[in-house]
Short mmCIF file of C-alpha atoms and ligand atoms in Angstrom, two decimals:
data_model
loop_
_atom_site.label_atom_id
_atom_site.label_comp_id
_atom_site.label_asym_id
_atom_site.label_seq_id
_atom_site.Cartn_x
_atom_site.Cartn_y
_atom_site.Cartn_z
CA MET A 21 33.51 -0.26 -7.11
CA ALA A 22 30.46 1.28 -8.76
CA VAL A 23 27.20 0.58 -6.99
CA ILE A 24 25.01 2.44 -9.47
CA GLU A 25 25.80 2.73 -13.15
CA ILE A 26 23.41 4.73 -15.28
CA ASN A 27 24.08 5.20 -18.96
CA GLY A 28 22.01 7.25 -21.41
CA LEU A 29 18.86 6.76 -19.34
CA GLN A 30 15.69 7.97 -21.05
CA LYS A 31 12.14 8.29 -19.78
CA SER A 32 9.10 10.01 -21.21
CA TYR A 33 5.69 10.55 -19.65
CA ARG A 34 3.39 10.40 -22.67
CA THR A 35 4.81 13.14 -24.87
CA HIS A 36 6.87 14.86 -22.18
CA LYS A 37 10.54 13.91 -22.14
CA ALA A 38 11.49 13.82 -18.44
CA LEU A 39 14.91 12.18 -18.93
CA ASP A 40 16.68 13.02 -22.14
CA SER A 41 19.87 11.11 -21.47
CA VAL A 42 21.21 10.70 -17.96
CA THR A 43 24.62 9.19 -17.36
CA LEU A 44 26.15 8.90 -13.92
CA THR A 45 28.06 6.54 -11.66
CA VAL A 46 27.81 6.22 -7.89
CA GLU A 47 30.66 4.54 -6.02
CA ARG A 48 30.24 2.27 -3.03
CA GLY A 49 30.16 4.03 0.32
CA GLU A 50 29.76 7.59 -0.91
CA ILE A 51 27.04 10.14 -0.39
CA PHE A 52 26.02 11.16 -3.87
CA GLY A 53 23.95 14.31 -4.26
CA ILE A 54 21.50 15.05 -7.05
CA LEU A 55 20.68 18.73 -7.48
CA GLY A 56 18.62 20.59 -10.04
CA PRO A 57 15.58 22.80 -10.52
CA ASN A 58 11.97 21.63 -10.13
CA GLY A 59 10.98 19.30 -12.93
CA ALA A 60 14.60 18.56 -13.89
CA GLY A 61 14.05 14.80 -13.60
CA LYS A 62 15.69 14.03 -10.24
CA THR A 63 12.78 12.03 -8.85
CA THR A 64 12.43 10.19 -12.13
CA VAL A 65 16.08 9.04 -11.95
CA VAL A 66 15.59 7.84 -8.37
CA GLU A 67 12.34 6.06 -9.22
CA CYS A 68 13.92 4.28 -12.19
CA ALA A 69 16.91 3.20 -10.10
CA SER A 70 14.75 1.92 -7.26
CA GLY A 71 12.56 -0.14 -9.57
CA LEU A 72 9.43 2.01 -9.36
CA ARG A 73 9.44 3.13 -12.97
CA LYS A 74 10.48 1.44 -16.18
CA PRO A 75 12.87 3.55 -18.21
CA ASP A 76 12.33 3.77 -21.98
CA GLY A 77 15.97 3.50 -22.93
CA GLY A 78 19.56 3.39 -21.76
CA THR A 79 21.20 1.02 -19.32
CA LEU A 80 20.82 0.90 -15.59
CA ARG A 81 22.63 -1.27 -13.02
CA VAL A 82 22.17 -1.07 -9.26
CA LEU A 83 24.39 -3.42 -7.23
CA GLY A 84 25.10 -5.07 -10.57
CA MET A 85 21.42 -5.81 -11.19
CA ASP A 86 19.00 -4.44 -13.72
CA PRO A 87 15.93 -3.20 -11.79
CA ARG A 88 13.79 -4.19 -14.77
CA THR A 89 14.64 -7.87 -14.61
CA ARG A 90 15.76 -8.53 -11.02
CA ARG A 91 13.46 -6.16 -9.19
CA ARG A 92 12.45 -8.33 -6.26
CA GLU A 93 16.04 -9.37 -5.52
CA LEU A 94 17.23 -5.78 -5.75
CA LEU A 95 14.47 -4.48 -3.47
CA GLN A 96 15.81 -6.72 -0.68
CA ARG A 97 19.05 -4.75 -0.75
CA ILE A 98 17.99 -1.13 -1.27
CA GLY A 99 15.82 1.31 0.66
CA ALA A 100 13.96 4.36 -0.51
CA GLN A 101 12.42 7.43 0.99
CA LEU A 102 10.12 8.76 -1.71
CA GLN A 103 9.13 12.32 -2.37
CA GLU A 104 5.52 11.24 -2.72
CA ALA A 105 4.36 8.52 -0.33
CA ALA A 106 1.95 7.84 2.51
CA LEU A 107 0.91 5.23 5.03
CA PRO A 108 -2.62 4.30 6.08
CA ASP A 109 -4.09 7.02 8.33
CA ALA A 110 -4.72 4.80 11.33
CA ILE A 111 -1.42 2.88 11.37
CA LYS A 112 0.80 3.55 14.38
CA VAL A 113 4.50 4.37 14.10
CA GLY A 114 5.58 1.12 15.78
CA GLU A 115 3.24 -0.95 13.62
CA ALA A 116 4.53 0.60 10.41
CA LEU A 117 8.15 -0.14 11.31
CA GLN A 118 7.35 -3.68 12.39
CA MET A 119 5.34 -4.35 9.24
CA TYR A 120 7.95 -2.98 6.88
CA ALA A 121 10.68 -4.91 8.69
CA SER A 122 8.75 -8.12 8.05
CA PHE A 123 9.10 -7.72 4.26
CA TYR A 124 12.88 -8.20 4.32
CA ASP A 125 15.07 -11.28 4.60
CA LYS A 126 17.58 -9.60 6.91
CA PRO A 127 15.85 -6.62 8.48
CA ALA A 128 17.40 -4.16 10.90
CA ASP A 129 16.17 -4.14 14.50
CA TRP A 130 13.18 -1.84 14.07
CA ARG A 131 13.04 -0.99 17.76
CA ALA A 132 16.65 0.21 17.71
CA LEU A 133 15.94 2.22 14.57
CA MET A 134 12.94 3.78 16.26
CA GLN A 135 15.17 4.87 19.17
CA GLU A 136 17.92 6.12 16.91
CA TRP A 137 15.58 8.37 14.93
CA GLY A 138 13.89 9.73 18.04
CA LEU A 139 10.62 8.05 17.13
CA ALA A 140 10.19 6.06 20.35
CA GLU A 141 8.05 8.74 21.97
CA LYS A 142 5.73 8.53 18.96
CA LYS A 143 5.50 4.74 18.89
CA ARG A 144 1.75 4.70 19.52
CA ALA A 145 0.93 7.80 17.49
CA ARG A 146 -1.15 7.36 14.36
CA PHE A 147 0.36 8.34 11.02
CA ALA A 148 -2.43 10.82 10.22
CA GLY A 149 -1.75 12.72 13.45
CA LEU A 150 2.00 13.16 12.89
CA SER A 151 3.35 16.53 11.82
CA GLY A 152 5.20 16.75 8.51
CA GLY A 153 8.59 16.47 10.15
CA TRP A 154 7.66 13.37 12.15
CA LYS A 155 6.25 11.73 9.05
CA GLN A 156 9.51 12.49 7.32
CA ARG A 157 11.54 10.88 10.12
CA LEU A 158 9.34 7.82 9.95
CA PHE A 159 9.89 7.56 6.20
CA ILE A 160 13.64 7.75 6.70
CA ALA A 161 13.47 5.00 9.29
CA LEU A 162 11.33 2.91 6.91
CA ALA A 163 13.95 3.37 4.19
CA LEU A 164 16.54 1.85 6.52
CA VAL A 165 14.49 -0.94 8.08
CA GLY A 166 15.56 -3.50 5.48
CA ASN A 167 19.26 -2.98 6.26
CA PRO A 168 19.93 -1.66 2.76
CA GLU A 169 23.29 -1.38 1.00
CA VAL A 170 22.01 1.59 -1.00
CA VAL A 171 19.46 4.16 0.14
CA PHE A 172 17.69 6.69 -2.01
CA LEU A 173 16.56 9.79 -0.14
CA ASP A 174 14.41 12.13 -2.18
CA GLU A 175 14.22 15.54 -0.49
CA LEU A 176 14.53 13.99 2.94
CA THR A 177 15.05 17.13 5.00
CA THR A 178 12.15 19.04 3.43
CA GLY A 179 9.79 19.86 6.29
CA LEU A 180 12.24 19.11 9.09
CA ASP A 181 12.99 21.68 11.75
CA PRO A 182 16.63 22.88 12.02
CA ASP A 183 17.35 20.50 14.92
CA ALA A 184 15.98 17.50 13.10
CA ARG A 185 17.88 18.54 9.99
CA ARG A 186 21.20 18.56 11.84
CA LEU A 187 20.31 15.28 13.54
CA THR A 188 19.54 13.81 10.13
CA TRP A 189 22.86 15.00 8.69
CA GLY A 190 24.69 13.26 11.52
CA LEU A 191 22.76 10.05 10.99
CA ILE A 192 23.39 10.11 7.25
CA ARG A 193 27.13 10.42 7.87
CA ASP A 194 26.86 7.50 10.30
CA MET A 195 25.16 5.49 7.59
CA ARG A 196 27.94 6.22 5.15
CA ASP A 197 30.56 5.35 7.76
CA ARG A 198 28.89 1.97 8.12
CA GLY A 199 29.39 1.43 4.39
CA VAL A 200 25.92 2.30 3.12
CA THR A 201 25.82 4.16 -0.17
CA VAL A 202 23.50 7.16 -0.07
CA VAL A 203 21.85 8.89 -3.02
CA LEU A 204 20.51 12.20 -1.82
CA VAL A 205 18.19 14.45 -3.80
CA THR A 206 18.06 17.92 -2.28
CA HIS A 207 17.29 21.56 -2.91
CA PHE A 208 19.39 22.69 0.06
CA MET A 209 22.86 23.74 -1.04
CA ASP A 210 24.23 23.88 2.50
CA GLU A 211 23.11 20.30 2.94
CA ALA A 212 24.72 19.15 -0.29
CA GLU A 213 27.93 20.99 0.56
CA ALA A 214 28.07 19.58 4.08
CA LEU A 215 27.22 15.98 3.23
CA CYS A 216 27.94 14.99 -0.34
CA ASP A 217 31.16 13.41 -1.57
CA ARG A 218 30.08 13.99 -5.14
CA ILE A 219 27.23 15.81 -6.83
CA ALA A 220 25.42 15.64 -10.16
CA VAL A 221 23.47 18.69 -11.27
CA ILE A 222 20.55 17.66 -13.47
CA ASP A 223 18.67 20.03 -15.73
CA GLN A 224 16.05 19.23 -18.34
CA GLY A 225 16.69 15.52 -18.14
CA ARG A 226 20.49 15.65 -18.48
CA VAL A 227 23.43 15.72 -16.11
CA VAL A 228 24.90 19.15 -16.77
CA HIS A 229 27.65 19.14 -14.11
CA GLU A 230 29.33 16.54 -11.97
CA GLY A 231 32.02 16.60 -9.33
CA SER A 232 32.78 17.07 -5.65
CA PRO A 233 31.33 20.18 -4.00
CA GLY A 234 34.87 21.63 -3.98
CA GLU A 235 35.33 21.00 -7.69
CA LEU A 236 32.00 22.60 -8.57
CA ILE A 237 32.85 25.65 -6.45
CA ASP A 238 36.30 26.00 -8.06
CA ARG A 239 34.94 25.49 -11.55
CA SER A 240 32.61 28.46 -11.17
CA HIS A 241 35.00 30.63 -9.14
CA ALA A 242 32.41 30.88 -6.38
CA ASP A 243 32.63 31.00 -2.58
CA SER A 244 29.90 28.51 -1.78
CA LEU A 245 28.02 25.73 -3.47
CA GLU A 246 24.97 27.95 -3.52
CA ASP A 247 26.75 30.58 -5.63
CA ALA A 248 28.35 27.87 -7.74
CA TYR A 249 24.96 26.29 -8.40
CA PHE A 250 23.49 29.49 -9.80
CA THR A 251 26.51 30.11 -12.00
CA LEU A 252 26.49 26.54 -13.28
CA ILE A 253 22.76 26.39 -13.96
CA GLU A 254 22.84 29.78 -15.69
CA ARG A 255 25.57 28.66 -18.06
CA THR A 256 23.44 25.82 -19.29
CA VAL A 257 20.18 27.68 -19.88
CA MET B 20 4.93 -14.26 1.14
CA LYS B 21 7.25 -12.80 3.77
CA GLY B 22 5.41 -10.68 6.28
CA LEU B 23 1.94 -11.93 5.34
CA GLY B 24 0.87 -12.68 8.91
CA ASN B 25 2.10 -9.30 10.06
CA VAL B 26 0.28 -7.40 7.35
CA ILE B 27 -2.96 -9.31 7.97
CA ALA B 28 -2.82 -8.52 11.70
CA ILE B 29 -2.14 -4.83 11.09
CA GLU B 30 -4.75 -4.50 8.33
CA LEU B 31 -7.33 -6.11 10.61
CA LYS B 32 -6.50 -3.61 13.34
CA LEU B 33 -6.83 -0.78 10.82
CA ALA B 34 -10.22 -2.09 9.66
CA VAL B 35 -11.48 -2.31 13.24
CA ARG B 36 -10.13 1.19 13.98
CA ASP B 37 -12.04 2.61 11.01
CA PRO B 38 -15.45 3.58 12.44
CA MET B 39 -17.19 3.20 9.07
CA ALA B 40 -15.82 -0.28 8.42
CA ALA B 41 -16.60 -1.43 11.94
CA PHE B 42 -20.11 -0.02 11.75
CA PHE B 43 -20.87 -1.58 8.37
CA ALA B 44 -19.46 -4.99 9.14
CA LEU B 45 -20.50 -5.35 12.78
CA ALA B 46 -23.29 -3.03 13.88
CA PHE B 47 -25.31 -2.63 10.68
CA PRO B 48 -26.07 -6.37 10.14
CA ALA B 49 -26.99 -6.72 13.82
CA VAL B 50 -29.47 -3.86 13.45
CA ILE B 51 -30.98 -5.49 10.36
CA LEU B 52 -31.34 -8.73 12.32
CA TRP B 53 -33.15 -6.89 15.09
CA VAL B 54 -35.48 -5.08 12.66
CA LYS B 55 -36.29 -8.31 10.80
CA MET B 56 -36.93 -10.24 14.01
CA ARG B 57 -39.47 -7.70 15.18
CA ASN B 58 -41.80 -9.33 12.63
CA GLY B 59 -40.23 -12.67 13.63
CA GLY B 60 -42.33 -15.77 13.01
CA THR B 61 -41.82 -18.53 10.50
CA LEU B 62 -41.10 -18.52 6.80
CA PRO B 63 -43.38 -20.11 4.20
CA GLY B 64 -42.39 -23.78 4.55
CA GLY B 65 -42.33 -23.60 8.34
CA LEU B 66 -38.69 -22.71 9.05
CA PRO B 67 -38.26 -20.32 12.02
CA ALA B 68 -37.16 -16.97 10.52
CA ILE B 69 -34.06 -16.74 12.72
CA ASP B 70 -32.66 -20.01 11.29
CA ALA B 71 -32.72 -18.44 7.84
CA LEU B 72 -31.74 -14.90 8.85
CA VAL B 73 -28.41 -15.63 10.53
CA PRO B 74 -26.94 -17.61 7.62
CA MET B 75 -28.39 -15.09 5.14
CA LEU B 76 -26.99 -12.11 6.97
CA SER B 77 -23.60 -13.81 7.25
CA VAL B 78 -23.50 -13.56 3.45
CA PHE B 79 -24.60 -9.94 3.78
CA VAL B 80 -21.58 -9.31 6.03
CA VAL B 81 -19.18 -11.11 3.70
CA GLY B 82 -20.61 -9.15 0.77
CA LEU B 83 -20.27 -5.83 2.54
CA ALA B 84 -16.70 -6.50 3.62
CA SER B 85 -15.77 -7.86 0.16
CA LEU B 86 -17.59 -5.53 -2.20
CA VAL B 87 -17.72 -2.24 -0.31
CA VAL B 88 -15.07 -2.00 2.41
CA LEU B 89 -12.23 -3.88 0.71
CA PRO B 90 -12.29 -2.08 -2.69
CA ALA B 91 -12.55 1.28 -0.93
CA THR B 92 -9.49 0.50 1.19
CA LEU B 93 -7.44 -0.68 -1.76
CA ALA B 94 -8.41 2.24 -4.01
CA GLN B 95 -7.75 4.74 -1.25
CA TYR B 96 -4.30 3.21 -0.72
CA ARG B 97 -3.59 3.74 -4.39
CA GLU B 98 -4.96 7.27 -4.46
CA ARG B 99 -2.92 8.34 -1.44
CA HIS B 100 0.32 6.65 -2.55
CA VAL B 101 0.29 4.05 0.22
CA LEU B 102 0.70 1.38 -2.46
CA LYS B 103 3.47 3.36 -4.10
CA ARG B 104 5.50 3.22 -0.90
CA LEU B 105 4.86 -0.52 -0.58
CA ARG B 106 5.98 -1.00 -4.14
CA ALA B 107 9.47 0.14 -3.12
CA THR B 108 9.70 -2.87 -0.77
CA PRO B 109 9.96 -6.59 -1.59
CA ALA B 110 6.23 -7.02 -0.77
CA SER B 111 4.45 -8.58 -3.78
CA SER B 112 1.04 -7.66 -5.16
CA THR B 113 -0.17 -11.20 -4.41
CA MET B 114 0.81 -10.64 -0.79
CA ILE B 115 -1.00 -7.31 -0.64
CA PHE B 116 -4.13 -8.93 -2.12
CA GLY B 117 -3.91 -11.92 0.20
CA ALA B 118 -3.52 -9.73 3.26
CA GLN B 119 -6.36 -7.39 2.25
CA TRP B 120 -8.62 -10.34 1.59
CA ALA B 121 -7.74 -12.15 4.82
CA ALA B 122 -8.08 -9.04 7.01
CA HIS B 123 -11.49 -8.15 5.57
CA MET B 124 -12.68 -11.73 5.86
CA LEU B 125 -11.60 -11.80 9.49
CA LEU B 126 -13.73 -8.70 9.92
CA ALA B 127 -16.60 -10.65 8.34
CA VAL B 128 -15.91 -13.57 10.71
CA LEU B 129 -16.36 -11.16 13.60
CA GLY B 130 -19.62 -9.92 12.09
CA THR B 131 -20.86 -13.48 11.54
CA ALA B 132 -19.91 -14.50 15.08
CA LEU B 133 -21.74 -11.48 16.46
CA LEU B 134 -24.91 -12.38 14.51
CA THR B 135 -24.69 -15.98 15.72
CA VAL B 136 -24.26 -14.95 19.33
CA ILE B 137 -27.21 -12.54 19.13
CA GLY B 138 -29.30 -15.23 17.42
CA LEU B 139 -28.48 -17.82 20.09
CA ALA B 140 -28.88 -15.48 23.04
CA ALA B 141 -31.97 -13.56 22.02
CA TYR B 142 -33.91 -15.44 19.37
CA GLY B 143 -33.51 -19.17 20.00
CA LEU B 144 -31.35 -19.80 16.91
CA SER B 145 -30.70 -23.48 16.18
CA GLY B 146 -26.99 -24.08 15.63
CA PRO B 147 -25.74 -25.08 12.18
CA ALA B 148 -26.82 -28.65 11.44
CA ASN B 149 -23.71 -29.33 9.41
CA LEU B 150 -20.89 -27.08 10.54
CA ALA B 151 -18.33 -28.42 8.06
CA ASP B 152 -20.61 -27.65 5.11
CA VAL B 153 -21.34 -24.17 6.45
CA VAL B 154 -17.65 -23.40 6.89
CA LEU B 155 -16.80 -24.70 3.42
CA ALA B 156 -19.62 -22.69 1.83
CA TRP B 157 -18.71 -19.58 3.84
CA VAL B 158 -15.05 -19.76 2.81
CA LEU B 159 -15.92 -20.29 -0.86
CA GLY B 160 -18.39 -17.41 -0.65
CA ALA B 161 -15.68 -15.22 0.90
CA LEU B 162 -13.21 -16.23 -1.83
CA SER B 163 -15.62 -15.58 -4.70
CA LEU B 164 -17.05 -12.28 -3.43
CA GLY B 165 -13.63 -11.22 -2.12
CA SER B 166 -12.02 -11.71 -5.52
CA ILE B 167 -14.74 -9.56 -7.12
CA GLY B 168 -13.98 -6.88 -4.51
CA LEU B 169 -10.26 -7.12 -5.27
CA LEU B 170 -11.06 -6.71 -8.97
CA ILE B 171 -13.08 -3.55 -8.25
CA GLY B 172 -10.27 -2.25 -6.01
CA ALA B 173 -7.70 -3.02 -8.71
CA LEU B 174 -9.59 -1.12 -11.42
CA VAL B 175 -11.15 1.89 -9.71
CA PRO B 176 -8.97 5.02 -9.43
CA SER B 177 -10.19 6.60 -6.16
CA GLY B 178 -11.53 5.55 -2.79
CA ARG B 179 -14.71 7.54 -3.31
CA ALA B 180 -15.40 5.94 -6.70
CA ALA B 181 -14.75 2.51 -5.19
CA THR B 182 -17.32 3.11 -2.44
CA VAL B 183 -19.93 4.25 -4.95
CA ILE B 184 -19.32 1.31 -7.27
CA GLY B 185 -19.13 -1.13 -4.37
CA LEU B 186 -22.48 0.02 -2.97
CA ALA B 187 -24.05 -0.02 -6.46
CA VAL B 188 -22.97 -3.64 -6.89
CA PHE B 189 -23.71 -4.71 -3.32
CA PHE B 190 -27.20 -3.38 -2.59
CA PRO B 191 -29.16 -4.67 -5.59
CA MET B 192 -27.34 -7.98 -5.19
CA VAL B 193 -28.27 -8.52 -1.53
CA PHE B 194 -31.93 -7.81 -2.29
CA VAL B 195 -32.35 -10.17 -5.24
CA SER B 196 -30.02 -12.94 -4.03
CA GLY B 197 -31.90 -13.55 -0.79
CA ALA B 198 -29.22 -12.30 1.60
CA MET B 199 -31.56 -9.67 3.01
CA SER B 200 -35.03 -11.16 2.54
CA ALA B 201 -35.41 -14.93 2.56
CA ARG B 202 -35.46 -16.51 -0.90
CA GLU B 203 -38.85 -18.16 -0.23
CA THR B 204 -40.45 -14.74 0.29
CA LEU B 205 -39.10 -13.23 -2.95
CA PRO B 206 -41.27 -13.08 -6.08
CA GLU B 207 -40.35 -15.74 -8.63
CA SER B 208 -39.12 -13.17 -11.20
CA MET B 209 -36.80 -11.54 -8.70
CA ARG B 210 -35.44 -14.86 -7.53
CA SER B 211 -34.56 -15.92 -11.07
CA ILE B 212 -32.62 -12.68 -11.57
CA GLY B 213 -31.01 -13.13 -8.16
CA ASP B 214 -29.86 -16.63 -9.08
CA LEU B 215 -27.63 -15.07 -11.73
CA THR B 216 -25.70 -13.00 -9.17
CA PRO B 217 -22.49 -14.30 -7.57
CA MET B 218 -24.08 -13.94 -4.14
CA ALA B 219 -26.86 -16.48 -4.73
CA PRO B 220 -24.71 -19.63 -4.56
CA ALA B 221 -23.26 -18.45 -1.24
CA VAL B 222 -26.74 -17.86 0.21
CA GLN B 223 -28.01 -21.25 -1.01
CA ALA B 224 -24.99 -23.24 0.13
CA ILE B 225 -24.68 -21.65 3.57
CA ARG B 226 -28.40 -21.96 4.26
CA ALA B 227 -28.45 -25.58 3.09
CA GLY B 228 -25.55 -26.46 5.38
CA TRP B 229 -27.15 -24.63 8.30
CA GLU B 230 -30.47 -26.45 7.90
CA GLY B 231 -28.73 -29.78 7.30
CA HIS B 232 -29.77 -30.21 3.67
CA PRO B 233 -27.20 -31.52 1.22
CA VAL B 234 -25.20 -28.67 -0.32
CA SER B 235 -25.46 -28.63 -4.10
CA PRO B 236 -22.00 -29.26 -5.59
CA LEU B 237 -22.97 -26.92 -8.44
CA THR B 238 -23.17 -23.91 -6.11
CA LEU B 239 -19.73 -24.74 -4.69
CA ALA B 240 -18.28 -25.17 -8.19
CA VAL B 241 -19.75 -21.84 -9.31
CA MET B 242 -18.14 -20.05 -6.35
CA ALA B 243 -14.77 -21.70 -7.02
CA ALA B 244 -14.99 -20.70 -10.69
CA ILE B 245 -15.81 -17.07 -9.83
CA PHE B 246 -12.85 -16.99 -7.47
CA ILE B 247 -10.43 -18.26 -10.10
CA VAL B 248 -11.66 -15.98 -12.89
CA ALA B 249 -12.16 -12.77 -10.88
CA GLY B 250 -9.03 -13.36 -8.77
CA GLY B 251 -6.89 -13.91 -11.88
CA ALA B 252 -8.37 -10.82 -13.53
CA ALA B 253 -7.71 -8.75 -10.39
CA LEU B 254 -4.05 -9.78 -10.27
CA LYS B 255 -3.69 -8.93 -13.96
CA ALA B 256 -5.46 -5.58 -13.66
CA PHE B 257 -3.72 -4.52 -10.46
CA ARG B 258 -1.81 -1.24 -10.54
CA TRP B 259 0.16 0.01 -7.53
N1 ATP C 18 3.64 10.66 -13.42
C1 ATP C 18 3.96 11.67 -14.25
N2 ATP C 18 3.19 11.91 -15.33
C2 ATP C 18 3.51 12.91 -16.18
N3 ATP C 18 4.57 13.70 -16.04
C3 ATP C 18 5.37 13.53 -14.99
C4 ATP C 18 5.11 12.49 -14.04
N4 ATP C 18 6.09 12.51 -13.09
C5 ATP C 18 6.89 13.53 -13.46
N5 ATP C 18 6.48 14.12 -14.58
C6 ATP C 18 7.15 15.24 -15.28
O1 ATP C 18 8.49 14.85 -15.54
C7 ATP C 18 9.38 15.91 -15.28
C8 ATP C 18 10.44 15.48 -14.28
O2 ATP C 18 9.77 15.23 -13.04
P1 ATP C 18 10.56 14.83 -11.72
O3 ATP C 18 9.52 14.56 -10.70
O4 ATP C 18 11.51 13.76 -12.04
O5 ATP C 18 11.33 16.18 -11.38
P2 ATP C 18 12.18 16.58 -10.11
O6 ATP C 18 13.51 16.97 -10.61
O7 ATP C 18 12.12 15.53 -9.09
O8 ATP C 18 11.39 17.86 -9.61
P3 ATP C 18 11.13 18.43 -8.11
O9 ATP C 18 12.35 19.17 -7.72
O10 ATP C 18 9.98 19.36 -8.30
O11 ATP C 18 10.82 17.28 -7.24
C9 ATP C 18 8.53 17.09 -14.83
O12 ATP C 18 8.34 17.95 -15.92
C10 ATP C 18 7.24 16.47 -14.40
O13 ATP C 18 6.17 17.34 -14.64
MG1 MG C 19 11.37 15.40 -7.22
#
């Protein structure tokens, strides 16, 4: 069953066309990767689907709901880790998790989540004093605190050390195994290859390639997704 | 309104942790009280100065929390994408406003309590003659000035701009409305300008209740009207 259905999605910022026409479908329980160069429109797709931006045209359904008309209801059932976000400087890790949990009808146990993501030792640390990687872990935990059916993760491993990155991969697989659908925006090809069931490559506001990592590699006669990516992107420029 | 209590508690902690906010709302008014009481004495009309100063300065505290600290917090949250992150949750803008208002008003309650305690302990303050009237006037003052602060915070793009605008609105207003110098000591021309500011009804109503005079229903109605108009405008103008 499709959890996200996007058809001919368009979005312009003033005169700049960020999404020309994006069409893609994400099935329940898969890890769906979105790849593409800087400025391709990946974040814009995620922000439209998670109700943060109003698209100009096309159709959009997440869990069968249109984020434009049933935003509040949808936000109870999805979680997002945004590329661009912050918390108040003086808030402590534990306070942030507790506060975000209180917004949801059926929240996860924030203390358990804090343990799971290795944040317990930082419970009393202030947000402003956290390193980039710790902030990132906190944002991932905040994306999950509402017990979402779909999570959007926009460049989630950017800034993580190799250990934390591997830990995160394991936890994302766990999430999928529990039935959560994951939409993952990334610039790391090894990450996409290791985690994603299917991938969409976006360039200049359009989906230019779609398929499993294996299919994309075969299609471009490459050895790895990294090589495949360069071949595929080159063909479209 | 899910999570409202939680957000209020955390926002209050954040306000108290912020040295600037704590200084402005707690220490600064106490220092003004001390400076003013060095001249001490009685006001024209015979009222002991302390019995006017504590209610006046309670409006000063509410004004500072509402017009300076609150808009700066809100605008800084927008500038730094704190609001953007909240927008991806089911938290509503009404809830964010309500929590910001309540947390900053609790800060003002602390400031008012501190002034009262200092007044009682050091300067022989007489307690409020009509506590119910004082509380009603204080709450309406907090609602009206708070909604103006929310409107500033909704419109202004950056935390720095909000502080500048907040101070530019706050300081002239406290001087002419009688929140800093007693109304009976202000020149007539200044007082008539001051009466046009949204702080004047709060000063009049709280002082009247404190001294046990009847509170003019007009002042209460004006504060309620400001709250409805400015609060509605703030909700309409709000951007995440
Ligand atoms: N708020 C905005 N106002 C104006 N233009 C914007 C805005 N947000 C994005 N854009 C533009 O829209 C285009 C797509 O941006 P988007 O952030 O979706 O790209 P992206 O694929 O996520 O890029 P990156 O890999 O750098 O994160 C870019 O050209 C960007 O400059
Ligand atoms: Mg992006």
